[in-house]
PDB file of C-alpha atoms in Angstrom:
ATOM      1  CA  MET A  18      -0.005   0.000  -0.002  1.00 71.00           C
ATOM      2  CA  ASN A  19       1.438   3.351  -1.027  1.00 81.00           C
ATOM      3  CA  ALA A  20       1.616   6.367   1.279  1.00 82.00           C
ATOM      4  CA  VAL A  21      -1.450   8.085  -0.196  1.00 79.00           C
ATOM      5  CA  ALA A  22      -3.631   4.988   0.096  1.00 79.00           C
ATOM      6  CA  GLN A  23      -2.483   4.436   3.661  1.00 79.00           C
ATOM      7  CA  TRP A  24      -3.233   8.048   4.595  1.00 79.00           C
ATOM      8  CA  LEU A  25      -6.734   7.719   3.141  1.00 75.00           C
ATOM      9  CA  LEU A  26      -7.281   4.430   4.971  1.00 80.00           C
ATOM     10  CA  PHE A  27      -6.270   5.813   8.364  1.00 81.00           C
ATOM     11  CA  ASN A  28      -7.582   9.370   8.108  1.00 86.00           C
ATOM     12  CA  VAL A  29     -10.540   9.374   5.721  1.00 90.00           C
ATOM     13  CA  ALA A  30     -12.093   5.917   6.067  1.00 90.00           C
ATOM     14  CA  PRO A  31     -12.683   6.028   9.878  1.00 93.00           C
ATOM     15  CA  PRO A  32     -14.762   9.258   9.956  1.00 94.00           C
ATOM     16  CA  LEU A  33     -16.734   8.128   6.905  1.00 95.00           C
ATOM     17  CA  ALA A  34     -17.419   4.717   8.495  1.00 95.00           C
ATOM     18  CA  HIS A  35     -18.423   6.384  11.772  1.00 96.00           C
ATOM     19  CA  ALA A  36     -20.843   8.708   9.958  1.00 97.00           C
ATOM     20  CA  TYR A  37     -22.273   5.811   7.942  1.00 97.00           C
ATOM     21  CA  ILE A  38     -22.933   3.661  11.038  1.00 97.00           C
ATOM     22  CA  ARG A  39     -24.555   6.564  12.881  1.00 97.00           C
ATOM     23  CA  LEU A  40     -26.795   7.350   9.920  1.00 98.00           C
ATOM     24  CA  LEU A  41     -27.683   3.690   9.465  1.00 98.00           C
ATOM     25  CA  HIS A  42     -28.636   3.391  13.134  1.00 98.00           C
ATOM     26  CA  ARG A  43     -30.815   6.514  13.020  1.00 98.00           C
ATOM     27  CA  THR A  44     -32.889   5.101  10.136  1.00 98.00           C
ATOM     28  CA  MET A  45     -33.522   1.750  11.839  1.00 98.00           C
ATOM     29  CA  ARG A  46     -36.234   0.548  14.207  1.00 98.00           C
ATOM     30  CA  ILE A  47     -34.460  -1.526  16.852  1.00 97.00           C
ATOM     31  CA  GLU A  48     -35.947  -3.809  19.495  1.00 98.00           C
ATOM     32  CA  VAL A  49     -34.001  -4.839  22.611  1.00 97.00           C
ATOM     33  CA  ARG A  50     -34.553  -8.152  24.362  1.00 98.00           C
ATOM     34  CA  GLY A  51     -32.979  -9.284  27.642  1.00 97.00           C
ATOM     35  CA  ALA A  52     -31.651  -5.901  28.784  1.00 96.00           C
ATOM     36  CA  GLU A  53     -32.506  -6.882  32.363  1.00 97.00           C
ATOM     37  CA  VAL A  54     -29.422  -9.147  32.280  1.00 97.00           C
ATOM     38  CA  LEU A  55     -27.206  -6.070  31.922  1.00 96.00           C
ATOM     39  CA  GLU A  56     -29.089  -4.269  34.662  1.00 96.00           C
ATOM     40  CA  ALA A  57     -28.594  -7.213  37.050  1.00 96.00           C
ATOM     41  CA  ALA A  58     -24.883  -7.403  36.285  1.00 96.00           C
ATOM     42  CA  ARG A  59     -24.552  -3.656  36.815  1.00 95.00           C
ATOM     43  CA  ARG A  60     -25.977  -4.095  40.330  1.00 95.00           C
ATOM     44  CA  ASP A  61     -23.780  -7.124  41.120  1.00 95.00           C
ATOM     45  CA  PRO A  62     -20.834  -7.401  40.528  1.00 94.00           C
ATOM     46  CA  GLY A  63     -20.968  -3.961  38.865  1.00 96.00           C
ATOM     47  CA  GLN A  64     -19.049  -4.766  35.661  1.00 97.00           C
ATOM     48  CA  TYR A  65     -19.308  -7.395  32.930  1.00 98.00           C
ATOM     49  CA  VAL A  66     -17.818  -8.808  29.741  1.00 98.00           C
ATOM     50  CA  LEU A  67     -19.969  -8.370  26.609  1.00 97.00           C
ATOM     51  CA  CYS A  68     -19.316 -11.069  24.072  1.00 96.00           C
ATOM     52  CA  PHE A  69     -20.526 -11.173  20.455  1.00 96.00           C
ATOM     53  CA  TRP A  70     -19.634 -12.811  17.158  1.00 96.00           C
ATOM     54  CA  HIS A  71     -17.309 -10.854  14.890  1.00 92.00           C
ATOM     55  CA  SER A  72     -19.895 -10.865  12.097  1.00 94.00           C
ATOM     56  CA  ARG A  73     -22.230  -8.676  14.195  1.00 95.00           C
ATOM     57  CA  PHE A  74     -19.781  -5.868  14.962  1.00 92.00           C
ATOM     58  CA  VAL A  75     -21.251  -3.123  12.747  1.00 95.00           C
ATOM     59  CA  LEU A  76     -24.035  -2.005  15.097  1.00 96.00           C
ATOM     60  CA  MET A  77     -22.421  -3.218  18.333  1.00 94.00           C
ATOM     61  CA  PRO A  78     -21.410   0.283  19.558  1.00 95.00           C
ATOM     62  CA  TYR A  79     -25.130   0.668  20.263  1.00 97.00           C
ATOM     63  CA  CYS A  80     -25.495  -2.516  22.327  1.00 96.00           C
ATOM     64  CA  TYR A  81     -23.584  -1.014  25.240  1.00 96.00           C
ATOM     65  CA  PRO A  82     -25.497   1.373  27.573  1.00 93.00           C
ATOM     66  CA  GLY A  83     -22.756   1.845  30.168  1.00 91.00           C
ATOM     67  CA  PRO A  84     -20.226   4.581  30.786  1.00 93.00           C
ATOM     68  CA  ARG A  85     -16.902   2.935  29.836  1.00 95.00           C
ATOM     69  CA  ILE A  86     -15.982  -0.159  27.853  1.00 97.00           C
ATOM     70  CA  VAL A  87     -12.675  -1.483  26.519  1.00 96.00           C
ATOM     71  CA  VAL A  88     -12.430  -3.765  23.497  1.00 92.00           C
ATOM     72  CA  LEU A  89      -9.557  -5.877  22.270  1.00 87.00           C
ATOM     73  CA  SER A  90      -8.276  -4.730  18.855  1.00 81.00           C
ATOM     74  CA  SER A  91      -5.644  -6.492  16.791  1.00 72.00           C
ATOM     75  CA  ASN A  92      -2.266  -4.945  15.973  1.00 66.00           C
ATOM     76  CA  HIS A  93      -2.901  -5.523  12.269  1.00 67.00           C
ATOM     77  CA  ARG A  94      -3.443  -2.586   9.906  1.00 65.00           C
ATOM     78  CA  ASP A  95      -7.164  -3.374   9.760  1.00 64.00           C
ATOM     79  CA  GLY A  96      -7.196  -3.264  13.555  1.00 67.00           C
ATOM     80  CA  GLU A  97      -5.832   0.283  13.493  1.00 80.00           C
ATOM     81  CA  VAL A  98      -8.662   1.393  11.236  1.00 84.00           C
ATOM     82  CA  LEU A  99     -11.193  -0.188  13.622  1.00 82.00           C
ATOM     83  CA  VAL A 100      -9.541   1.520  16.613  1.00 85.00           C
ATOM     84  CA  ARG A 101      -9.953   4.905  14.930  1.00 90.00           C
ATOM     85  CA  ILE A 102     -13.629   4.210  14.252  1.00 92.00           C
ATOM     86  CA  LEU A 103     -14.332   3.009  17.793  1.00 91.00           C
ATOM     87  CA  ARG A 104     -12.622   6.030  19.353  1.00 91.00           C
ATOM     88  CA  ARG A 105     -15.284   8.175  17.700  1.00 94.00           C
ATOM     89  CA  PHE A 106     -17.901   6.196  19.640  1.00 95.00           C
ATOM     90  CA  GLY A 107     -16.013   6.778  22.897  1.00 94.00           C
ATOM     91  CA  ILE A 108     -14.874   3.145  23.078  1.00 95.00           C
ATOM     92  CA  GLU A 109     -11.466   2.427  24.641  1.00 93.00           C
ATOM     93  CA  GLN A 110      -8.993  -0.134  23.286  1.00 89.00           C
ATOM     94  CA  ALA A 111      -6.517  -2.723  24.337  1.00 89.00           C
ATOM     95  CA  ARG A 112      -4.200  -3.900  21.556  1.00 77.00           C
ATOM     96  CA  GLY A 113      -3.561  -7.584  20.971  1.00 68.00           C
ATOM     97  CA  SER A 114      -5.414 -10.651  19.750  1.00 57.00           C
ATOM     98  CA  SER A 115      -6.135 -14.285  20.534  1.00 50.00           C
ATOM     99  CA  THR A 116      -3.278 -15.311  18.223  1.00 50.00           C
ATOM    100  CA  LYS A 117      -0.630 -12.583  18.497  1.00 52.00           C
ATOM    101  CA  GLY A 118      -0.031 -10.141  21.300  1.00 47.00           C
ATOM    102  CA  GLY A 119      -2.669 -11.845  23.416  1.00 59.00           C
ATOM    103  CA  ALA A 120      -0.783 -11.605  26.708  1.00 72.00           C
ATOM    104  CA  THR A 121      -0.161  -7.889  26.201  1.00 76.00           C
ATOM    105  CA  GLY A 122      -3.817  -7.367  25.335  1.00 81.00           C
ATOM    106  CA  LEU A 123      -4.911  -9.247  28.453  1.00 85.00           C
ATOM    107  CA  ARG A 124      -2.725  -7.095  30.695  1.00 88.00           C
ATOM    108  CA  GLN A 125      -4.176  -3.947  29.143  1.00 91.00           C
ATOM    109  CA  ILE A 126      -7.725  -5.233  29.653  1.00 92.00           C
ATOM    110  CA  LEU A 127      -7.051  -6.054  33.304  1.00 92.00           C
ATOM    111  CA  ARG A 128      -5.667  -2.554  33.839  1.00 93.00           C
ATOM    112  CA  LYS A 129      -8.785  -1.039  32.265  1.00 94.00           C
ATOM    113  CA  VAL A 130     -11.080  -3.278  34.363  1.00 95.00           C
ATOM    114  CA  PHE A 131      -9.280  -2.069  37.496  1.00 94.00           C
ATOM    115  CA  GLN A 132     -10.044   1.488  36.321  1.00 95.00           C
ATOM    116  CA  GLY A 133     -13.771   0.657  36.104  1.00 95.00           C
ATOM    117  CA  CYS A 134     -14.232  -0.375  32.475  1.00 96.00           C
ATOM    118  CA  ASP A 135     -16.493  -3.105  31.215  1.00 97.00           C
ATOM    119  CA  VAL A 136     -15.060  -5.367  28.491  1.00 97.00           C
ATOM    120  CA  GLY A 137     -16.201  -6.112  24.927  1.00 95.00           C
ATOM    121  CA  LEU A 138     -14.805  -9.148  23.100  1.00 94.00           C
ATOM    122  CA  THR A 139     -15.356 -11.005  19.831  1.00 93.00           C
ATOM    123  CA  PRO A 140     -14.376 -14.539  20.796  1.00 93.00           C
ATOM    124  CA  ASP A 141     -14.013 -15.718  17.189  1.00 91.00           C
ATOM    125  CA  GLY A 142     -11.967 -12.674  16.120  1.00 76.00           C
ATOM    126  CA  PRO A 143      -9.917 -11.311  14.588  1.00 78.00           C
ATOM    127  CA  ARG A 144      -9.502 -14.047  11.953  1.00 79.00           C
ATOM    128  CA  GLY A 145     -11.716 -16.943  13.019  1.00 83.00           C
ATOM    129  CA  PRO A 146     -12.581 -19.757  12.810  1.00 92.00           C
ATOM    130  CA  ARG A 147     -16.043 -18.269  12.408  1.00 93.00           C
ATOM    131  CA  ARG A 148     -18.361 -18.778  15.389  1.00 94.00           C
ATOM    132  CA  ARG A 149     -15.775 -20.710  17.386  1.00 95.00           C
ATOM    133  CA  VAL A 150     -15.003 -19.336  20.855  1.00 95.00           C
ATOM    134  CA  GLN A 151     -11.295 -18.880  21.515  1.00 92.00           C
ATOM    135  CA  PRO A 152     -10.073 -19.424  25.100  1.00 90.00           C
ATOM    136  CA  GLY A 153      -9.189 -15.772  25.692  1.00 89.00           C
ATOM    137  CA  VAL A 154     -12.657 -14.642  26.716  1.00 93.00           C
ATOM    138  CA  VAL A 155     -12.886 -17.411  29.313  1.00 95.00           C
ATOM    139  CA  ALA A 156      -9.466 -16.400  30.658  1.00 93.00           C
ATOM    140  CA  VAL A 157     -10.595 -12.762  30.995  1.00 94.00           C
ATOM    141  CA  ALA A 158     -13.732 -13.833  32.887  1.00 96.00           C
ATOM    142  CA  ARG A 159     -11.763 -16.160  35.184  1.00 95.00           C
ATOM    143  CA  VAL A 160      -9.097 -13.626  36.069  1.00 94.00           C
ATOM    144  CA  THR A 161     -11.469 -10.668  36.529  1.00 94.00           C
ATOM    145  CA  GLY A 162     -14.340 -12.568  38.127  1.00 95.00           C
ATOM    146  CA  LEU A 163     -16.783 -10.806  35.788  1.00 97.00           C
ATOM    147  CA  PRO A 164     -19.734 -12.544  34.130  1.00 98.00           C
ATOM    148  CA  ILE A 165     -19.727 -13.045  30.368  1.00 98.00           C
ATOM    149  CA  ILE A 166     -22.938 -11.713  28.823  1.00 98.00           C
ATOM    150  CA  PRO A 167     -23.505 -12.899  25.241  1.00 97.00           C
ATOM    151  CA  VAL A 168     -25.236 -10.470  22.914  1.00 97.00           C
ATOM    152  CA  THR A 169     -26.210 -10.752  19.276  1.00 96.00           C
ATOM    153  CA  PHE A 170     -27.755  -8.528  16.667  1.00 97.00           C
ATOM    154  CA  SER A 171     -29.764  -9.177  13.534  1.00 97.00           C
ATOM    155  CA  ALA A 172     -31.719  -7.111  11.030  1.00 98.00           C
ATOM    156  CA  SER A 173     -34.093  -7.453   8.136  1.00 98.00           C
ATOM    157  CA  PRO A 174     -33.564  -6.653   5.376  1.00 98.00           C
ATOM    158  CA  SER A 175     -29.779  -6.991   5.468  1.00 98.00           C
ATOM    159  CA  ARG A 176     -26.963  -8.455   3.437  1.00 97.00           C
ATOM    160  CA  ARG A 177     -23.803 -10.424   4.067  1.00 97.00           C
ATOM    161  CA  LEU A 178     -20.366  -9.188   3.090  1.00 94.00           C
ATOM    162  CA  ARG A 179     -17.897 -11.520   1.405  1.00 93.00           C
ATOM    163  CA  THR A 180     -15.564 -11.571   4.383  1.00 91.00           C
ATOM    164  CA  TRP A 181     -14.258 -14.526   6.419  1.00 91.00           C
ATOM    165  CA  ASP A 182     -16.959 -13.950   9.049  1.00 92.00           C
ATOM    166  CA  ARG A 183     -19.753 -13.039   6.566  1.00 94.00           C
ATOM    167  CA  THR A 184     -20.361  -9.702   8.262  1.00 95.00           C
ATOM    168  CA  LEU A 185     -24.019  -8.784   8.658  1.00 97.00           C
ATOM    169  CA  LEU A 186     -24.752  -5.343   7.182  1.00 97.00           C
ATOM    170  CA  PRO A 187     -28.272  -4.006   7.789  1.00 98.00           C
ATOM    171  CA  LYS A 188     -29.944  -1.973   5.100  1.00 98.00           C
ATOM    172  CA  PHE A 189     -31.194   1.532   5.710  1.00 98.00           C
ATOM    173  CA  PHE A 190     -34.662   1.705   7.322  1.00 98.00           C
ATOM    174  CA  SER A 191     -34.521  -1.966   8.311  1.00 98.00           C
ATOM    175  CA  LYS A 192     -35.817  -3.543  11.501  1.00 98.00           C
ATOM    176  CA  GLY A 193     -33.175  -4.705  13.968  1.00 98.00           C
ATOM    177  CA  VAL A 194     -32.981  -6.543  17.259  1.00 98.00           C
ATOM    178  CA  PHE A 195     -30.399  -6.827  20.045  1.00 98.00           C
ATOM    179  CA  VAL A 196     -30.703  -9.980  22.162  1.00 98.00           C
ATOM    180  CA  TYR A 197     -28.796 -10.462  25.440  1.00 98.00           C
ATOM    181  CA  GLY A 198     -28.375 -14.000  26.754  1.00 96.00           C
ATOM    182  CA  ASP A 199     -27.939 -15.472  30.199  1.00 96.00           C
ATOM    183  CA  PRO A 200     -24.567 -14.710  31.794  1.00 97.00           C
ATOM    184  CA  VAL A 201     -21.785 -17.292  31.909  1.00 97.00           C
ATOM    185  CA  PHE A 202     -19.773 -17.317  35.123  1.00 97.00           C
ATOM    186  CA  VAL A 203     -16.215 -18.708  35.231  1.00 97.00           C
ATOM    187  CA  PRO A 204     -14.907 -19.446  38.753  1.00 96.00           C
ATOM    188  CA  ARG A 205     -11.502 -17.960  39.570  1.00 95.00           C
ATOM    189  CA  ASP A 206     -10.265 -21.442  40.523  1.00 96.00           C
ATOM    190  CA  ALA A 207     -11.664 -23.136  37.394  1.00 96.00           C
ATOM    191  CA  ASP A 208      -9.398 -25.926  36.157  1.00 96.00           C
ATOM    192  CA  ALA A 209      -8.799 -26.674  32.473  1.00 96.00           C
ATOM    193  CA  GLY A 210     -11.807 -28.964  32.235  1.00 97.00           C
ATOM    194  CA  THR A 211     -14.185 -26.426  33.763  1.00 97.00           C
ATOM    195  CA  GLN A 212     -12.828 -23.673  31.507  1.00 96.00           C
ATOM    196  CA  GLU A 213     -13.502 -25.851  28.477  1.00 97.00           C
ATOM    197  CA  GLU A 214     -17.059 -26.501  29.672  1.00 97.00           C
ATOM    198  CA  LYS A 215     -17.621 -22.735  29.983  1.00 97.00           C
ATOM    199  CA  ARG A 216     -16.106 -22.148  26.570  1.00 96.00           C
ATOM    200  CA  LEU A 217     -18.457 -24.640  24.952  1.00 96.00           C
ATOM    201  CA  ALA A 218     -21.457 -23.273  26.893  1.00 95.00           C
ATOM    202  CA  LEU A 219     -20.712 -19.783  25.617  1.00 96.00           C
ATOM    203  CA  GLU A 220     -20.186 -21.048  22.059  1.00 94.00           C
ATOM    204  CA  SER A 221     -23.550 -22.812  22.039  1.00 92.00           C
TER     205      SER A 221
END
């Protein structure tokens, strides 16, 4: 990628993407199901880990009603673009991934949790396999003691992008729905077998 293309990618694409997502959201009629799960977690223990499939990320800035959340973003060039978009939504970042820089990312997340942040993770990101939970989200829940709250989003009409995760892209003026599932708790003393059980429970 030449210097001009890189400048456009990092400086023009993020504000355009941010404006597009905001406009898309404003045209949609969105229903919310299961929000009481978030309310319960906010009362006790006070923070939580939101978990969603990578293919649903486009509207996910609007699934979080709290004051501060940190997400894990990859160190790849595409990850930098995403970081610049999320900053415009007031979302904080830790840099790393489930495959490279994971330990660094985990330390940054723990530091942000100590500062009062909730956590947002895509357990099948950044490169898949699609809809397969990687162990990192279970590790974050075990170390922090926070519940994992799964959330998904769908819309009609919508289309699928030709990406590895088949990203869901709602159409303007479509109907959408956020659905929050029951929390998954991972004990701090969970052994490898228990962690695998929790991983599979979250995946299903």
